[in-house]
Amino acid sequence: MVYKTKGTCSVEINFDVIDGRLHDVKFTGGCNGNLKGIGALVEGMKPEDVIARLEGTTCGFKPTSCPDQLAQALKQYLA
């Protein structure tokens, strides 16, 4: 799935869900090392678990963040 982010430095998130597990999470733009780390940490997790952990995370004064946008992308995927 390709998700266009809103309100973050990253502009896009790409990911696959295979057999109910998250794989190959890649962010375009944003803080490269941190976002590669997030992708590695959520690899193989259930989308619902990622949403529970990351939704509502903010970045500085912004009401969202790259992790929160991943949660929003996964919510859209599950809908």
PDB file of C-alpha atoms in Angstrom:
ATOM      1  CA  MET A   1       0.000   0.000   0.000  1.00  0.00           C
ATOM      2  CA  VAL A   2       1.079   3.569  -0.634  1.00  0.00           C
ATOM      3  CA  TYR A   3      -0.077   6.218   1.845  1.00  0.00           C
ATOM      4  CA  LYS A   4       0.447   9.965   1.332  1.00  0.00           C
ATOM      5  CA  THR A   5       1.267  11.461   4.728  1.00  0.00           C
ATOM      6  CA  LYS A   6      -0.176  14.677   6.150  1.00  0.00           C
ATOM      7  CA  GLY A   7       1.639  17.144   8.414  1.00  0.00           C
ATOM      8  CA  THR A   8       5.053  15.428   8.520  1.00  0.00           C
ATOM      9  CA  CYS A   9       8.457  15.757   6.903  1.00  0.00           C
ATOM     10  CA  SER A  10       7.999  12.365   5.258  1.00  0.00           C
ATOM     11  CA  VAL A  11       5.652  12.543   2.287  1.00  0.00           C
ATOM     12  CA  GLU A  12       4.795   8.898   1.712  1.00  0.00           C
ATOM     13  CA  ILE A  13       4.758   5.499   3.420  1.00  0.00           C
ATOM     14  CA  ASN A  14       4.929   2.215   1.518  1.00  0.00           C
ATOM     15  CA  PHE A  15       4.237  -1.134   3.153  1.00  0.00           C
ATOM     16  CA  ASP A  16       2.936  -4.638   2.580  1.00  0.00           C
ATOM     17  CA  VAL A  17       0.696  -6.759   4.774  1.00  0.00           C
ATOM     18  CA  ILE A  18       1.255 -10.461   4.175  1.00  0.00           C
ATOM     19  CA  ASP A  19      -0.643 -13.097   6.156  1.00  0.00           C
ATOM     20  CA  GLY A  20      -1.815 -10.409   8.585  1.00  0.00           C
ATOM     21  CA  ARG A  21       1.713  -9.148   9.321  1.00  0.00           C
ATOM     22  CA  LEU A  22       3.422  -5.881   8.369  1.00  0.00           C
ATOM     23  CA  HIS A  23       6.434  -6.046   6.028  1.00  0.00           C
ATOM     24  CA  ASP A  24       8.750  -3.738   4.089  1.00  0.00           C
ATOM     25  CA  VAL A  25       7.752  -0.428   5.703  1.00  0.00           C
ATOM     26  CA  LYS A  26       9.519   2.385   3.863  1.00  0.00           C
ATOM     27  CA  PHE A  27       9.119   6.125   4.374  1.00  0.00           C
ATOM     28  CA  THR A  28       9.917   8.692   1.677  1.00  0.00           C
ATOM     29  CA  GLY A  29      11.459  11.849   3.117  1.00  0.00           C
ATOM     30  CA  GLY A  30      11.801  12.622   6.805  1.00  0.00           C
ATOM     31  CA  CYS A  31      14.558  11.519   9.172  1.00  0.00           C
ATOM     32  CA  ASN A  32      16.089   8.633   7.259  1.00  0.00           C
ATOM     33  CA  GLY A  33      17.742   6.739  10.120  1.00  0.00           C
ATOM     34  CA  ASN A  34      14.849   7.086  12.543  1.00  0.00           C
ATOM     35  CA  LEU A  35      12.336   5.997   9.944  1.00  0.00           C
ATOM     36  CA  LYS A  36      14.418   2.983   8.919  1.00  0.00           C
ATOM     37  CA  GLY A  37      14.464   2.114  12.619  1.00  0.00           C
ATOM     38  CA  ILE A  38      10.682   2.330  12.886  1.00  0.00           C
ATOM     39  CA  GLY A  39      10.364   0.089   9.834  1.00  0.00           C
ATOM     40  CA  ALA A  40      12.676  -2.490  11.402  1.00  0.00           C
ATOM     41  CA  LEU A  41      10.866  -2.368  14.753  1.00  0.00           C
ATOM     42  CA  VAL A  42       7.410  -2.967  13.280  1.00  0.00           C
ATOM     43  CA  GLU A  43       8.530  -5.663  10.807  1.00  0.00           C
ATOM     44  CA  GLY A  44       6.363  -8.748  11.253  1.00  0.00           C
ATOM     45  CA  MET A  45       3.909  -7.117  13.664  1.00  0.00           C
ATOM     46  CA  LYS A  46       0.125  -7.215  13.320  1.00  0.00           C
ATOM     47  CA  PRO A  47      -1.217  -3.874  12.032  1.00  0.00           C
ATOM     48  CA  GLU A  48      -3.536  -3.602  15.049  1.00  0.00           C
ATOM     49  CA  ASP A  49      -0.573  -3.849  17.434  1.00  0.00           C
ATOM     50  CA  VAL A  50       1.351  -1.160  15.544  1.00  0.00           C
ATOM     51  CA  ILE A  51      -1.691   1.130  15.657  1.00  0.00           C
ATOM     52  CA  ALA A  52      -2.057   0.589  19.418  1.00  0.00           C
ATOM     53  CA  ARG A  53       1.588   1.512  20.019  1.00  0.00           C
ATOM     54  CA  LEU A  54       2.072   4.418  17.615  1.00  0.00           C
ATOM     55  CA  GLU A  55      -1.251   6.223  17.198  1.00  0.00           C
ATOM     56  CA  GLY A  56      -1.258   9.631  18.858  1.00  0.00           C
ATOM     57  CA  THR A  57       2.529  10.091  18.855  1.00  0.00           C
ATOM     58  CA  THR A  58       3.362  13.743  18.182  1.00  0.00           C
ATOM     59  CA  CYS A  59       6.488  15.446  16.847  1.00  0.00           C
ATOM     60  CA  GLY A  60       7.405  18.694  18.593  1.00  0.00           C
ATOM     61  CA  PHE A  61       4.533  21.156  18.198  1.00  0.00           C
ATOM     62  CA  LYS A  62       2.872  19.136  15.408  1.00  0.00           C
ATOM     63  CA  PRO A  63      -0.328  17.212  16.208  1.00  0.00           C
ATOM     64  CA  THR A  64       1.026  14.168  14.338  1.00  0.00           C
ATOM     65  CA  SER A  65       4.321  12.434  13.563  1.00  0.00           C
ATOM     66  CA  CYS A  66       5.720   9.854  11.172  1.00  0.00           C
ATOM     67  CA  PRO A  67       4.853   7.011  13.601  1.00  0.00           C
ATOM     68  CA  ASP A  68       1.317   8.412  13.985  1.00  0.00           C
ATOM     69  CA  GLN A  69       1.012   8.653  10.206  1.00  0.00           C
ATOM     70  CA  LEU A  70       2.001   4.978   9.944  1.00  0.00           C
ATOM     71  CA  ALA A  71      -0.818   4.197  12.393  1.00  0.00           C
ATOM     72  CA  GLN A  72      -3.235   6.245  10.254  1.00  0.00           C
ATOM     73  CA  ALA A  73      -2.084   4.431   7.104  1.00  0.00           C
ATOM     74  CA  LEU A  74      -2.674   1.070   8.780  1.00  0.00           C
ATOM     75  CA  LYS A  75      -6.119   2.152   9.963  1.00  0.00           C
ATOM     76  CA  GLN A  76      -6.966   3.103   6.384  1.00  0.00           C
ATOM     77  CA  TYR A  77      -5.627  -0.248   5.168  1.00  0.00           C
ATOM     78  CA  LEU A  78      -7.796  -2.151   7.660  1.00  0.00           C
ATOM     79  CA  ALA A  79     -10.960  -0.140   6.846  1.00  0.00           C
TER      80      ALA A  79
END
